[in-house]
Coordinates of C-alpha atoms in Angstrom, one line a residue:
Chain T
X1 CA -7.1 69.4 45.0
X2 CA -7.0 65.8 43.8
X3 CA -6.2 63.2 46.5
X4 CA -2.5 62.8 46.9
X5 CA -1.1 59.3 46.7
X6 CA 1.1 57.9 49.6
X7 CA 4.2 58.4 47.6
X8 CA 3.4 62.0 46.8
X9 CA 2.8 62.6 50.5
X10 CA 6.2 61.1 51.3
X11 CA 7.9 63.5 48.9
X12 CA 6.1 66.5 50.5
X13 CA 7.0 65.3 54.0
X14 CA 10.7 65.2 52.9
X15 CA 10.5 68.7 51.4
X16 CA 8.8 70.1 54.5
X17 CA 11.6 68.5 56.7
X18 CA 14.2 70.2 54.5
X19 CA 12.6 73.6 54.8
X20 CA 12.4 73.2 58.6
X21 CA 16.0 72.2 58.8
X22 CA 16.9 75.4 56.8
X23 CA 15.3 77.5 59.6
X24 CA 17.9 76.2 62.0
X25 CA 20.8 77.5 59.9
X26 CA 22.5 80.9 60.4
X27 CA 20.6 83.8 58.8
X28 CA 23.3 84.8 56.2
X29 CA 23.5 81.3 54.7
X30 CA 19.8 80.3 55.0
X31 CA 18.9 81.3 51.4
X32 CA 21.7 79.1 50.2
X33 CA 20.3 76.1 51.9
X34 CA 16.7 76.8 50.7
X35 CA 18.0 77.3 47.1
X36 CA 19.9 74.0 47.4
X37 CA 16.8 72.1 48.6
X38 CA 14.7 73.7 45.8
X39 CA 17.3 72.7 43.2
X40 CA 17.5 69.1 44.3
X41 CA 13.8 68.7 44.0
X42 CA 13.6 70.6 40.7
X43 CA 16.2 68.3 39.1
X44 CA 13.6 65.5 39.0
X45 CA 10.3 67.4 38.9
X46 CA 9.5 66.2 35.4
X47 CA 10.1 62.5 36.3
X48 CA 7.4 59.9 35.5
X49 CA 5.1 59.8 38.6
X50 CA 4.4 56.0 38.0
X51 CA 8.1 55.0 38.3
X52 CA 7.8 54.0 41.9
X53 CA 11.1 52.3 42.5
X54 CA 13.2 55.3 41.2
X55 CA 11.1 57.7 43.3
X56 CA 11.6 55.5 46.4
X57 CA 15.3 55.4 45.7
X58 CA 15.4 59.2 45.4
X59 CA 13.5 59.6 48.6
X60 CA 16.0 57.4 50.5
X61 CA 18.9 59.4 49.0
X62 CA 17.2 62.6 50.0
X63 CA 16.7 61.5 53.6
X64 CA 20.4 60.5 53.8
X65 CA 21.5 63.8 52.4
X66 CA 19.2 65.6 54.9
X67 CA 20.7 63.7 57.8
X68 CA 24.2 64.9 56.9
X69 CA 23.3 68.5 56.0
X70 CA 21.0 69.2 58.9
X71 CA 23.9 68.6 61.4
X72 CA 24.5 71.9 63.3
X73 CA 28.2 71.9 62.2
X74 CA 27.3 72.5 58.5
X75 CA 27.1 76.2 58.1
X76 CA 27.2 76.9 54.4
X77 CA 26.4 75.2 51.1
X78 CA 27.3 76.2 47.6
X79 CA 26.8 75.2 44.0
Chain D
X1 CA 56.4 54.1 74.3
X2 CA 58.0 51.3 76.2
X3 CA 56.9 52.7 79.5
X4 CA 53.3 53.0 78.3
X5 CA 53.2 49.6 76.8
X6 CA 52.0 47.6 79.8
X7 CA 49.3 50.1 80.7
X8 CA 48.2 50.1 77.1
X9 CA 47.8 46.4 77.0
X10 CA 45.7 46.5 80.2
X11 CA 43.6 49.2 78.8
X12 CA 42.9 47.3 75.6
X13 CA 42.2 44.2 77.6
X14 CA 39.6 46.1 79.6
X15 CA 38.0 47.3 76.3
X16 CA 37.4 43.7 75.6
X17 CA 40.3 42.7 73.2
X18 CA 40.5 38.9 73.1
X19 CA 44.2 38.2 73.9
X20 CA 45.3 34.6 74.0
X21 CA 45.7 33.3 77.5
X22 CA 48.1 30.9 79.2
X23 CA 47.0 28.0 81.4
X24 CA 46.7 30.2 84.5
X25 CA 44.7 32.9 82.8
X26 CA 47.5 35.5 82.2
X27 CA 48.0 37.1 78.8
X28 CA 50.1 34.9 76.5
X29 CA 53.4 36.4 75.5
X30 CA 55.5 35.1 72.6
X31 CA 59.0 35.7 71.2
X32 CA 59.3 38.1 68.3
X33 CA 62.2 39.1 66.1
X34 CA 64.8 41.5 67.5
X35 CA 63.4 41.5 71.1
X36 CA 66.1 40.7 73.7
X37 CA 66.9 41.1 77.3
X38 CA 69.7 43.3 78.8
X39 CA 69.8 45.5 75.7
X40 CA 70.9 42.6 73.5
X41 CA 73.1 40.7 75.8
X42 CA 70.5 38.5 77.7
X43 CA 69.1 36.3 75.0
X44 CA 65.6 36.2 73.4
X45 CA 62.8 38.0 75.2
X46 CA 59.2 36.7 75.4
X47 CA 57.2 39.8 75.8
X48 CA 55.0 40.2 72.7
X49 CA 51.3 39.9 73.8
X50 CA 49.2 38.4 71.1
X51 CA 45.6 37.4 70.2
X52 CA 46.3 34.1 68.3
X53 CA 47.9 35.4 65.0
X54 CA 45.5 38.2 64.3
X55 CA 46.3 40.8 67.0
X56 CA 45.8 43.7 64.7
X57 CA 42.4 42.4 63.5
X58 CA 41.3 41.9 67.1
X59 CA 42.5 45.4 68.1
X60 CA 40.7 47.0 65.1
X61 CA 37.4 45.5 66.0
X62 CA 37.8 46.3 69.8
X63 CA 38.6 49.9 69.1
X64 CA 35.9 50.3 66.5
X65 CA 33.3 49.0 69.0
X66 CA 34.6 51.5 71.6
X67 CA 34.4 54.4 69.2
X68 CA 30.8 53.7 68.4
X69 CA 30.1 54.0 72.2
X70 CA 31.3 57.6 72.2
X71 CA 29.1 59.6 69.8
X72 CA 31.6 59.6 67.0
X73 CA 30.4 61.0 63.7
X74 CA 31.6 58.8 60.8
X75 CA 31.7 60.1 57.2
X76 CA 31.7 56.9 55.3
X77 CA 33.0 56.8 51.7
X78 CA 34.5 60.3 51.9
X79 CA 37.9 60.6 50.2
X80 CA 40.2 63.3 51.6
X81 CA 41.8 65.3 48.8
X82 CA 43.9 68.0 50.5
X83 CA 44.6 69.8 53.8
X84 CA 43.4 73.3 54.1
X85 CA 46.2 75.6 55.4
X86 CA 46.0 79.2 56.6
X87 CA 49.3 80.9 57.5
X88 CA 51.1 77.6 58.0
X89 CA 48.4 76.2 60.4
X90 CA 46.0 73.5 59.4
X91 CA 42.3 74.5 59.5
X92 CA 40.6 71.5 58.0
X93 CA 40.3 69.1 55.1
X94 CA 38.9 69.2 51.6
X95 CA 37.1 65.9 50.9
X96 CA 34.8 64.3 48.3
X97 CA 31.9 62.1 49.1
X98 CA 32.3 59.2 46.6
X99 CA 28.6 58.2 47.1
X100 CA 27.0 61.3 45.6
X101 CA 30.0 63.2 44.2
X102 CA 29.7 66.2 46.4
X103 CA 32.7 68.1 47.7
X104 CA 33.0 69.2 51.3
X105 CA 35.3 71.6 53.1
X106 CA 35.4 70.3 56.7
X107 CA 36.8 72.9 59.1
X108 CA 38.3 71.7 62.3
X109 CA 40.6 73.1 65.0
X110 CA 42.5 69.8 65.1
X111 CA 43.1 67.4 62.3
X112 CA 44.7 64.0 63.1
X113 CA 46.2 62.0 60.2
X114 CA 46.0 58.3 60.5
X115 CA 46.0 57.3 56.8
X116 CA 48.6 54.5 56.9
X117 CA 51.7 54.0 54.7
X118 CA 52.4 53.7 51.0
X119 CA 53.1 50.1 50.4
X120 CA 51.2 50.1 47.1
X121 CA 54.0 52.0 45.4
X122 CA 55.7 48.7 45.1
X123 CA 54.7 45.8 42.9
X124 CA 54.6 43.2 45.6
X125 CA 53.5 44.3 49.1
X126 CA 51.5 43.0 52.0
X127 CA 49.4 46.2 52.3
X128 CA 45.8 46.7 51.3
X129 CA 44.8 48.4 48.1
X130 CA 44.1 51.5 50.1
X131 CA 47.6 51.9 51.4
X132 CA 48.4 54.8 49.1
X133 CA 50.2 57.3 51.2
X134 CA 47.3 59.8 51.1
X135 CA 48.3 61.5 54.4
X136 CA 52.0 61.8 53.4
X137 CA 51.1 63.3 50.1
X138 CA 48.6 65.8 51.5
X139 CA 51.3 67.0 53.9
X140 CA 53.8 67.3 51.1
X141 CA 51.4 69.3 49.0
X142 CA 50.9 71.6 51.9
X143 CA 54.6 72.4 51.8
X144 CA 55.6 70.4 54.9
X145 CA 58.4 67.9 55.0
X146 CA 58.3 64.1 55.3
X147 CA 60.9 62.2 57.2
X148 CA 63.1 59.1 56.6
X149 CA 61.3 57.9 53.5
X150 CA 64.2 55.8 52.3
X151 CA 63.6 53.2 55.1
X152 CA 61.1 50.7 53.7
X153 CA 60.8 47.5 55.6
X154 CA 60.8 44.2 53.6
X155 CA 59.0 41.6 55.7
X156 CA 60.7 38.2 55.3
X157 CA 57.6 36.1 55.0
X158 CA 55.2 37.3 52.4
X159 CA 53.6 34.4 50.4
X160 CA 55.3 34.0 47.0
X161 CA 53.0 35.3 44.3
X162 CA 50.1 36.6 46.3
X163 CA 52.2 38.8 48.7
X164 CA 49.9 38.1 51.6
X165 CA 51.7 38.2 54.9
X166 CA 52.7 35.3 57.1
X167 CA 53.1 36.8 60.5
X168 CA 56.5 36.9 62.3
X169 CA 54.7 35.0 65.1
X170 CA 55.1 31.8 62.9
X171 CA 58.9 32.1 63.3
X172 CA 58.4 33.1 67.0
X173 CA 56.5 29.8 67.6
X174 CA 59.4 27.8 66.2
X175 CA 59.1 28.0 62.4
X176 CA 62.3 28.3 60.4
X177 CA 63.5 29.2 56.9
X178 CA 65.0 26.7 54.5
X179 CA 66.8 27.1 51.2
X180 CA 66.7 24.6 48.2
X181 CA 69.3 22.4 49.9
X182 CA 67.1 22.0 53.0
X183 CA 69.5 24.0 55.1
X184 CA 68.5 26.4 57.9
X185 CA 70.5 29.1 56.3
X186 CA 69.7 31.8 59.0
X187 CA 72.2 30.0 61.3
X188 CA 75.0 31.2 59.1
X189 CA 73.9 34.8 59.0
X190 CA 72.7 35.3 62.6
X191 CA 74.2 32.6 64.8
X192 CA 72.5 33.8 68.0
X193 CA 69.1 34.9 67.0
X194 CA 68.8 32.7 63.9
X195 CA 65.3 33.1 62.4
X196 CA 64.4 35.6 65.0
X197 CA 66.9 38.2 63.9
X198 CA 65.6 41.6 63.0
X199 CA 63.5 41.7 59.8
X200 CA 65.9 43.5 57.6
X201 CA 68.7 41.1 58.4
X202 CA 66.5 38.1 57.5
X203 CA 65.2 39.8 54.3
X204 CA 68.8 40.5 53.2
X205 CA 69.9 36.9 54.0
X206 CA 67.0 35.5 52.0
X207 CA 67.8 37.8 49.1
X208 CA 71.5 36.7 49.2
X209 CA 70.5 33.0 49.2
X210 CA 68.2 33.5 46.2
X211 CA 70.9 35.5 44.3
X212 CA 73.5 32.9 45.0
X213 CA 71.3 30.3 43.3
X214 CA 70.0 28.4 46.4
X215 CA 66.4 29.6 45.9
X216 CA 63.5 27.1 45.6
X217 CA 61.0 26.4 43.0
X218 CA 61.3 26.2 39.2
X219 CA 62.6 29.7 38.9
X220 CA 64.7 29.4 42.1
X221 CA 63.3 32.7 43.3
X222 CA 61.9 32.1 46.8
X223 CA 62.7 30.2 50.0
X224 CA 60.6 28.0 52.2
X225 CA 59.1 28.6 55.7
X226 CA 58.8 25.3 57.5
X227 CA 56.1 24.9 60.2
X228 CA 55.3 21.2 59.8
X229 CA 57.6 20.1 62.5
X230 CA 55.4 21.9 65.1
X231 CA 52.7 20.0 67.0
X232 CA 49.3 20.2 65.2
X233 CA 47.3 21.5 68.1
X234 CA 49.9 24.3 68.6
X235 CA 49.4 25.4 65.0
X236 CA 45.7 25.3 65.2
X237 CA 45.6 27.1 68.5
X238 CA 48.3 29.8 68.0
X239 CA 48.4 30.2 64.3
X240 CA 44.9 29.4 62.9
X241 CA 44.9 32.4 60.5
X242 CA 48.1 31.3 58.8
X243 CA 46.8 27.8 58.3
X244 CA 43.9 29.3 56.4
X245 CA 45.9 31.9 54.5
X246 CA 48.5 29.4 53.4
X247 CA 45.8 27.0 52.1
X248 CA 43.8 29.8 50.4
X249 CA 46.7 31.7 48.8
X250 CA 49.4 29.0 48.3
X251 CA 47.3 25.9 48.3
X252 CA 49.4 24.3 51.1
X253 CA 48.6 22.5 54.3
X254 CA 51.1 23.9 56.7
X255 CA 51.0 20.8 58.9
X256 CA 52.6 18.8 56.0
X257 CA 54.4 21.2 53.6
X258 CA 56.5 24.3 53.9
X259 CA 55.2 27.7 52.7
X260 CA 57.0 29.5 49.8
X261 CA 57.9 33.0 51.0
X262 CA 59.7 36.0 49.6
X263 CA 60.7 39.4 51.2
X264 CA 57.8 41.7 50.6
X265 CA 57.3 45.4 51.3
X266 CA 55.4 45.6 54.6
X267 CA 55.9 48.8 56.4
X268 CA 57.2 52.3 55.8
X269 CA 59.2 53.5 58.7
X270 CA 59.2 57.0 57.3
X271 CA 56.4 59.5 57.4
X272 CA 55.3 62.9 58.7
X273 CA 57.7 64.0 61.4
X274 CA 56.1 64.4 64.8
X275 CA 57.2 65.0 68.4
X276 CA 56.2 62.7 71.3
X277 CA 52.8 64.4 71.7
X278 CA 51.9 63.6 68.1
X279 CA 52.1 67.2 66.8
X280 CA 53.5 67.5 63.3
X281 CA 56.8 69.2 63.0
X282 CA 58.3 71.3 60.2
X283 CA 61.4 73.3 59.6
X284 CA 60.9 77.1 59.5
X285 CA 62.2 78.2 56.1
X286 CA 63.5 81.5 57.5
X287 CA 65.2 80.6 60.7
X288 CA 66.0 76.9 60.0
X289 CA 64.6 75.9 63.4
X290 CA 62.0 73.2 64.1
X291 CA 58.5 74.2 65.0
X292 CA 55.1 72.5 65.4
X293 CA 52.3 73.0 62.9
X294 CA 49.2 74.2 64.6
X295 CA 46.1 72.1 64.4
X296 CA 47.8 69.1 62.8
X297 CA 48.6 65.8 64.4
X298 CA 49.6 62.4 63.0
X299 CA 49.8 58.9 64.5
X300 CA 50.5 55.4 63.2
X301 CA 52.3 54.4 60.0
X302 CA 51.8 57.8 58.4
X303 CA 53.8 59.4 61.2
X304 CA 57.5 59.1 62.1
X305 CA 58.0 59.9 65.7
X306 CA 60.3 58.2 65.2
X307 CA 60.4 55.2 67.5
X308 CA 61.3 52.7 64.8
X309 CA 64.4 54.4 63.3
X310 CA 65.7 52.6 60.3
X311 CA 64.0 49.3 61.0
X312 CA 60.9 48.4 62.9
X313 CA 60.6 45.4 65.3
X314 CA 57.5 43.2 65.1
X315 CA 54.5 44.2 67.3
X316 CA 55.9 47.8 67.7
X317 CA 53.6 49.2 65.0
X318 CA 50.5 48.4 66.9
X319 CA 52.0 49.7 70.1
X320 CA 53.2 52.9 68.4
X321 CA 49.7 53.4 67.0
X322 CA 47.9 53.1 70.3
X323 CA 50.4 55.0 72.5
X324 CA 50.9 57.9 70.1
X325 CA 47.2 58.0 69.0
X326 CA 46.4 58.4 72.7
X327 CA 49.1 61.1 73.1
X328 CA 47.5 63.1 70.2
X329 CA 44.1 62.7 72.0
X330 CA 45.5 63.9 75.3
X331 CA 47.2 66.9 73.8
X332 CA 44.0 67.9 72.0
X333 CA 41.9 67.4 75.1
X334 CA 44.2 69.7 77.0
X335 CA 44.1 72.5 74.5
X336 CA 40.5 72.4 73.2
X337 CA 36.9 72.3 74.4
X338 CA 33.6 72.0 72.8
X339 CA 32.2 75.0 71.0
X340 CA 35.5 76.8 70.5
X341 CA 35.5 79.1 67.5
X342 CA 37.3 78.4 64.2
X343 CA 40.0 80.6 62.7
X344 CA 38.7 83.0 60.0
X345 CA 39.5 81.6 56.6
X346 CA 39.5 83.2 53.2
X347 CA 36.3 82.4 51.1
X348 CA 38.2 80.7 48.3
X349 CA 40.3 78.4 50.5
X350 CA 40.6 75.0 48.8
X351 CA 39.8 76.3 45.4
X352 CA 43.2 75.6 44.0
X353 CA 43.0 71.9 45.1
X354 CA 39.7 71.7 43.5
X355 CA 41.1 73.2 40.3
X356 CA 43.8 70.5 40.2
X357 CA 41.2 67.8 40.8
X358 CA 39.1 69.2 37.9
X359 CA 42.2 69.2 35.7
X360 CA 42.8 65.5 36.5
X361 CA 39.1 64.6 36.0
X362 CA 39.1 66.2 32.5
X363 CA 42.4 64.8 31.4
X364 CA 42.5 63.6 27.8
X365 CA 45.8 62.0 27.3
X366 CA 46.9 58.6 25.9
X367 CA 48.1 56.7 29.0
X368 CA 45.7 55.3 31.5
X369 CA 46.4 55.8 35.2
X370 CA 46.5 52.0 35.7
X371 CA 49.4 51.9 33.2
X372 CA 51.3 54.7 35.0
X373 CA 50.8 52.9 38.3
X374 CA 52.1 49.6 37.0
X375 CA 55.2 51.3 35.6
X376 CA 55.9 53.1 38.9
X377 CA 55.5 49.8 40.8
X378 CA 57.9 48.0 38.6
X379 CA 60.5 50.7 38.8
X380 CA 60.3 50.8 42.6
X381 CA 60.5 47.0 42.8
X382 CA 63.6 46.6 40.6
X383 CA 65.6 49.7 41.4
X384 CA 64.7 50.7 45.0
X385 CA 64.5 47.3 46.6
X386 CA 66.2 45.3 49.4
X387 CA 69.7 46.0 48.0
X388 CA 70.5 49.3 46.4
X389 CA 73.4 50.6 44.4
X390 CA 74.2 54.1 43.2
X391 CA 73.5 53.0 39.6
X392 CA 70.1 51.4 40.4
X393 CA 69.1 54.4 42.4
X394 CA 70.1 56.9 39.7
X395 CA 68.3 54.9 37.1
X396 CA 65.3 54.6 39.4
X397 CA 65.2 58.3 40.0
X398 CA 65.4 59.1 36.3
X399 CA 62.6 56.7 35.4
X400 CA 60.4 58.0 38.2
X401 CA 61.0 61.5 36.8
X402 CA 59.8 60.4 33.4
X403 CA 56.8 58.7 34.9
X404 CA 55.9 61.8 36.8
X405 CA 56.1 63.8 33.6
X406 CA 53.8 61.3 31.9
X407 CA 51.4 61.8 34.8
X408 CA 51.4 65.5 34.3
X409 CA 51.1 65.5 30.5
X410 CA 49.8 62.2 29.1
X411 CA 47.2 61.1 31.7
X412 CA 43.8 59.9 30.5
X413 CA 40.9 59.6 32.9
X414 CA 38.0 57.9 31.0
X415 CA 35.2 58.2 33.6
X416 CA 34.0 61.9 33.8
X417 CA 31.2 61.5 36.3
X418 CA 31.4 62.5 40.0
X419 CA 29.4 59.7 41.5
X420 CA 31.5 56.6 42.4
X421 CA 34.2 57.6 40.0
X422 CA 36.8 55.0 40.9
X423 CA 38.9 56.0 38.0
X424 CA 39.2 59.5 39.4
X425 CA 39.8 58.3 43.0
X426 CA 42.5 55.8 41.9
X427 CA 44.2 58.5 39.9
X428 CA 44.2 60.8 42.9
X429 CA 45.7 57.9 44.9
X430 CA 48.2 57.4 42.2
X431 CA 49.2 61.1 42.5
X432 CA 49.8 60.5 46.2
X433 CA 51.8 57.4 45.5
X434 CA 54.0 59.1 43.0
X435 CA 55.1 61.8 45.4
X436 CA 55.8 59.2 48.1
X437 CA 57.8 57.1 45.6
X438 CA 59.7 60.2 44.3
X439 CA 60.6 61.2 47.8
X440 CA 61.7 57.7 48.7
X441 CA 64.0 57.5 45.6
X442 CA 65.4 60.9 46.3
X443 CA 66.3 60.3 49.9
X444 CA 67.6 56.8 49.2
X445 CA 70.0 58.2 46.6
X446 CA 71.2 60.9 49.0
X447 CA 71.9 58.6 51.9
X448 CA 75.4 57.0 51.3
X449 CA 75.6 54.4 54.0
X450 CA 73.7 51.3 55.0
X451 CA 71.5 51.6 57.9
X452 CA 68.7 49.2 58.9
X453 CA 66.5 48.5 56.0
X454 CA 68.4 50.9 53.7
X455 CA 71.1 48.6 52.4
X456 CA 73.5 49.9 49.8
X457 CA 76.0 47.6 48.2
X458 CA 78.4 50.4 47.4
X459 CA 78.4 51.7 51.0
X460 CA 78.0 48.5 53.1
X461 CA 78.7 49.9 56.5
X462 CA 76.9 52.0 59.0
X463 CA 78.4 55.5 59.3
X464 CA 77.3 57.0 62.5
X465 CA 79.6 60.0 62.4
X466 CA 78.3 61.4 59.1
X467 CA 74.9 59.9 58.8
X468 CA 73.3 59.7 62.2
X469 CA 70.5 62.1 61.2
X470 CA 66.9 62.0 59.9
X471 CA 66.4 62.9 56.2
X472 CA 63.6 65.3 55.4
X473 CA 62.2 65.6 51.9
X474 CA 59.9 68.2 50.3
X475 CA 58.0 67.9 47.0
X476 CA 55.1 70.2 46.4
X477 CA 53.9 69.0 43.0
X478 CA 54.5 65.9 41.1
X479 CA 57.5 66.3 38.8
X480 CA 59.2 68.9 41.0
X481 CA 62.7 68.2 42.1
X482 CA 62.7 66.5 45.6
X483 CA 64.5 68.7 48.1
X484 CA 66.5 66.8 50.7
X485 CA 67.4 68.2 54.1
X486 CA 68.4 66.8 57.4
X487 CA 67.4 66.9 61.0
X488 CA 69.2 65.9 64.2
X489 CA 68.3 62.6 65.9
X490 CA 67.1 63.1 69.5
X491 CA 69.7 61.2 71.5
X492 CA 68.4 61.8 75.0
X493 CA 65.2 60.4 76.7
X494 CA 62.5 62.7 77.9
X495 CA 63.5 62.1 81.6
X496 CA 67.1 60.9 82.1
X497 CA 66.3 60.1 85.8
X498 CA 63.6 57.6 84.9
X499 CA 65.4 55.9 82.0
X500 CA 68.9 56.5 80.8
X501 CA 69.5 57.0 77.1
X502 CA 70.7 53.8 75.4
X503 CA 73.7 54.5 73.2
X504 CA 73.8 52.9 69.8
X505 CA 76.0 49.9 69.3
X506 CA 76.8 47.8 66.2
X507 CA 74.1 45.2 65.6
X508 CA 75.1 41.6 65.7
X509 CA 73.0 38.6 66.2

């Protein structure tokens, strides 16, 4: 495996946090949350890996979304 | 509310609210319009506690600081679109995050509405741009009534042109109103209270002076508020905000010149009907009796308890808010605990509200929502203003009907995105304003008497026999006919032993 850059590691850290948060959700709706996380990352998977400022912005946005959605009160997600 | 007032002031003071103080360290109290001793017979009362001239601002920051202390979850930049109702009970809210365009259904056992009034349905108002009657409209779309919408308070001293408010405290500290001839005209209209008569009396007097040609300025369309006779250090200590506001918005130094003022829409006495615990009331369509709506509370300008009746006295809005906001909280605390289950809801709850929002977002008409809003504001300002006649109200109702049809059929929303779509959000706010305006016009036409801030030139007297009742209005969708109903006024106090009911008398200052 080629060495991962700092930014790539940050993206993987965020994805891992998302998947861990999904485990805390109720069993019936867990696949919805996992699918949502996958979709959010898939939206930008083809993005230029040298465009640092945009990737950093998306990371910040992702962290903010995670903060809202990992709250125990959120029980289902759609779309 | 009056009983809880002193306790509330102490509580706020303990939270850290910076009230002004007298020389011996007690809270400073000033005179305010309409406040009297001995139920009107004992002269002016000096009981309004204040924090210089920005009491509301100070209270806002104090309470915000306290709420941060208590683990409150804030959803910032979320716009509430509709209430979610199941079998006539409120189970939550549908809202949109403007920041990333996502829609959220928030389920809650108890929803408290505190969305403010709908001042922005008029062309010139003292309210912020967000004062768009969102709570009132959400309640109307849920099929519940709104109460006493025809009572809109015109504050006597809004700066001419900008509409920014000059607090009543300016008149309480000794300022007075002058017409073009330099006369203190309020002495003619209210010999005892003069400039500290109730706000609707002062607004009507100012409007009459302007109409009879004694207005100031090149168009003779405003009057002047004189403060330059007061000592400079009094002005800078007690009214610093006004000094700045007048210099920024009117270019005037209040220690030397008078301020040009005009009656401006300031407060909406009407709103969602509640009882003294803050629970929202509705009329059962089958039996015609009143009942509370489960899970829904309201406090502040959006609600109508109603402690203000047809005209609100100064300082009572802040008091109303704190006392009844606290009443909602105590009622909720009594009935609920952490971790209680939610009611079961159908899977597709909220989908019809979403469909309506989608239809608005995809509208491709020829009239921009800003144009529709400007039209509505002008109609309200000309036809449903300080003085109303049958003709002006009928014309106003008809024009509003046409504007609502335009909104339904000819609307154009240019921005189609979901992220920070201010066009969509302002159109949704316009939808809320339209239903508030229509219900105001409908109930104003129906009430054939003059009472408080609802002054009709064709029915100039107060008619207690026929019209001592609250008006209720329903309008589910924009363009629907406004249904008007009535509800009895509660004439007794909650505890006759503690405080006897005060019978209504004719107002004279």
